[in-house]
Amino acid sequence: MRRIFGTKKPEAPKKAPVDMDAHSQKMDGRMQAMDTQIAGLNRELKGYQAQLKKTRNPAQQRSIKQRAMLALKRKKQLEKQRDGLGQRMYNFEGMKGHIDMAKDTREHVDAMSEMAGALREEYKEIDVDKVEDMADDIEDVLADAEDIQELMGRDFTMGEDVDEADLDAELAGLEDELFDDEGEDIGDDIGTTSFLPPTPATGDPIAAGGGAGGGGAGRVPAAEPVAEPAYGFPEPPTTA
């Protein structure tokens, strides 16, 4: 049977997934080793340069230049390899970043899917008809409250209706009463005018300060002053 149908080929062993972090660290180590070698070649070239300045023998100078040329070729080769490795590292890091982003996106989608299921389960416990009935009840209660407030704000007094004409007539009557009160106060104050000078003890204003014309008619002459007696005897009258 095996000659006719043959045998099943054994499956190739599955390759282990690449550890991207370990691979990145390996490439970094190689890059650092190349930089160290290039720095050593630069020091070697500086040494050859110093030897060329000190040596005057042509044969020795040619030997030094040959060794310097080999060091320079090695340096150029390492720099080329380093540049290629740097480009590969750049591409590797870019792919690694895309993979990390894809993993984050997958985890985010899984989390949102679980949240959507949980939200759906929560809303299953809520009856939409009950919510609608509750909203209608709330609207009815608010409408009743508004009607109650409107009723409580009505004027329940039994007073008569008053319009603008009644108001104008009332204000006019109050103004007339105020004018009459002010007139009575003025009439009472006429008998005690404050701008007239005070009357003397005799009670006759004409005798005190002159007549109405102020010309001195009817004025009583004032008595001449009497000198005080000297040593108790009266002074004799003086003749004009």
Short mmCIF file of N, CA and C in Angstrom, two decimals, residues 27 30-39 42 75-90:
data_model
loop_
_atom_site.label_atom_id
_atom_site.label_comp_id
_atom_site.label_asym_id
_atom_site.label_seq_id
_atom_site.Cartn_x
_atom_site.Cartn_y
_atom_site.Cartn_z
N MET A 27 20.62 43.65 16.89
CA MET A 27 21.04 44.58 15.85
C MET A 27 21.70 45.83 16.45
N ARG A 30 25.28 44.90 17.27
CA ARG A 30 26.13 44.87 16.08
C ARG A 30 26.48 46.29 15.63
N MET A 31 25.52 47.19 15.72
CA MET A 31 25.77 48.58 15.33
C MET A 31 26.81 49.21 16.25
N GLN A 32 26.73 48.97 17.52
CA GLN A 32 27.71 49.53 18.45
C GLN A 32 29.10 48.94 18.22
N ALA A 33 29.17 47.64 17.90
CA ALA A 33 30.47 47.02 17.61
C ALA A 33 31.12 47.63 16.37
N MET A 34 30.32 47.90 15.36
CA MET A 34 30.85 48.54 14.14
C MET A 34 31.33 49.95 14.44
N ASP A 35 30.59 50.67 15.24
CA ASP A 35 31.04 52.03 15.59
C ASP A 35 32.35 51.99 16.35
N THR A 36 32.51 50.98 17.22
CA THR A 36 33.77 50.86 17.96
C THR A 36 34.94 50.56 17.02
N GLN A 37 34.71 49.66 16.04
CA GLN A 37 35.77 49.33 15.09
C GLN A 37 36.14 50.54 14.22
N ILE A 38 35.15 51.30 13.81
CA ILE A 38 35.42 52.49 12.99
C ILE A 38 36.20 53.51 13.79
N ALA A 39 35.86 53.69 15.06
CA ALA A 39 36.60 54.63 15.90
C ALA A 39 38.05 54.18 16.06
N ASN A 42 39.96 55.02 12.93
CA ASN A 42 40.26 56.46 12.88
C ASN A 42 41.49 56.79 13.72
N LYS A 75 37.90 50.76 6.98
CA LYS A 75 36.98 51.75 7.54
C LYS A 75 35.81 51.99 6.59
N LYS A 76 36.07 52.17 5.30
CA LYS A 76 35.00 52.41 4.33
C LYS A 76 34.05 51.22 4.27
N GLN A 77 34.62 50.00 4.34
CA GLN A 77 33.79 48.81 4.30
C GLN A 77 32.86 48.74 5.52
N LEU A 78 33.44 49.01 6.69
CA LEU A 78 32.63 49.00 7.91
C LEU A 78 31.55 50.09 7.88
N GLU A 79 31.88 51.26 7.39
CA GLU A 79 30.89 52.34 7.30
C GLU A 79 29.75 51.95 6.37
N LYS A 80 30.08 51.27 5.26
CA LYS A 80 29.03 50.83 4.35
C LYS A 80 28.13 49.79 5.01
N GLN A 81 28.76 48.83 5.72
CA GLN A 81 27.97 47.84 6.42
C GLN A 81 27.11 48.48 7.51
N ARG A 82 27.70 49.45 8.20
CA ARG A 82 26.93 50.13 9.24
C ARG A 82 25.75 50.88 8.66
N ASP A 83 25.95 51.54 7.53
CA ASP A 83 24.83 52.26 6.90
C ASP A 83 23.72 51.29 6.48
N GLY A 84 24.13 50.12 5.91
CA GLY A 84 23.12 49.13 5.53
C GLY A 84 22.38 48.58 6.73
N LEU A 85 23.13 48.31 7.79
CA LEU A 85 22.49 47.81 9.01
C LEU A 85 21.57 48.87 9.61
N GLY A 86 21.98 50.11 9.53
CA GLY A 86 21.11 51.17 10.04
C GLY A 86 19.82 51.27 9.27
N GLN A 87 19.87 51.09 7.94
CA GLN A 87 18.65 51.12 7.14
C GLN A 87 17.74 49.94 7.48
N ARG A 88 18.34 48.75 7.67
CA ARG A 88 17.54 47.58 8.04
C ARG A 88 16.90 47.78 9.42
N MET A 89 17.67 48.39 10.33
CA MET A 89 17.10 48.65 11.66
C MET A 89 15.95 49.64 11.58
N TYR A 90 16.09 50.61 10.70
CA TYR A 90 15.00 51.59 10.53
C TYR A 90 13.74 50.89 10.03
#
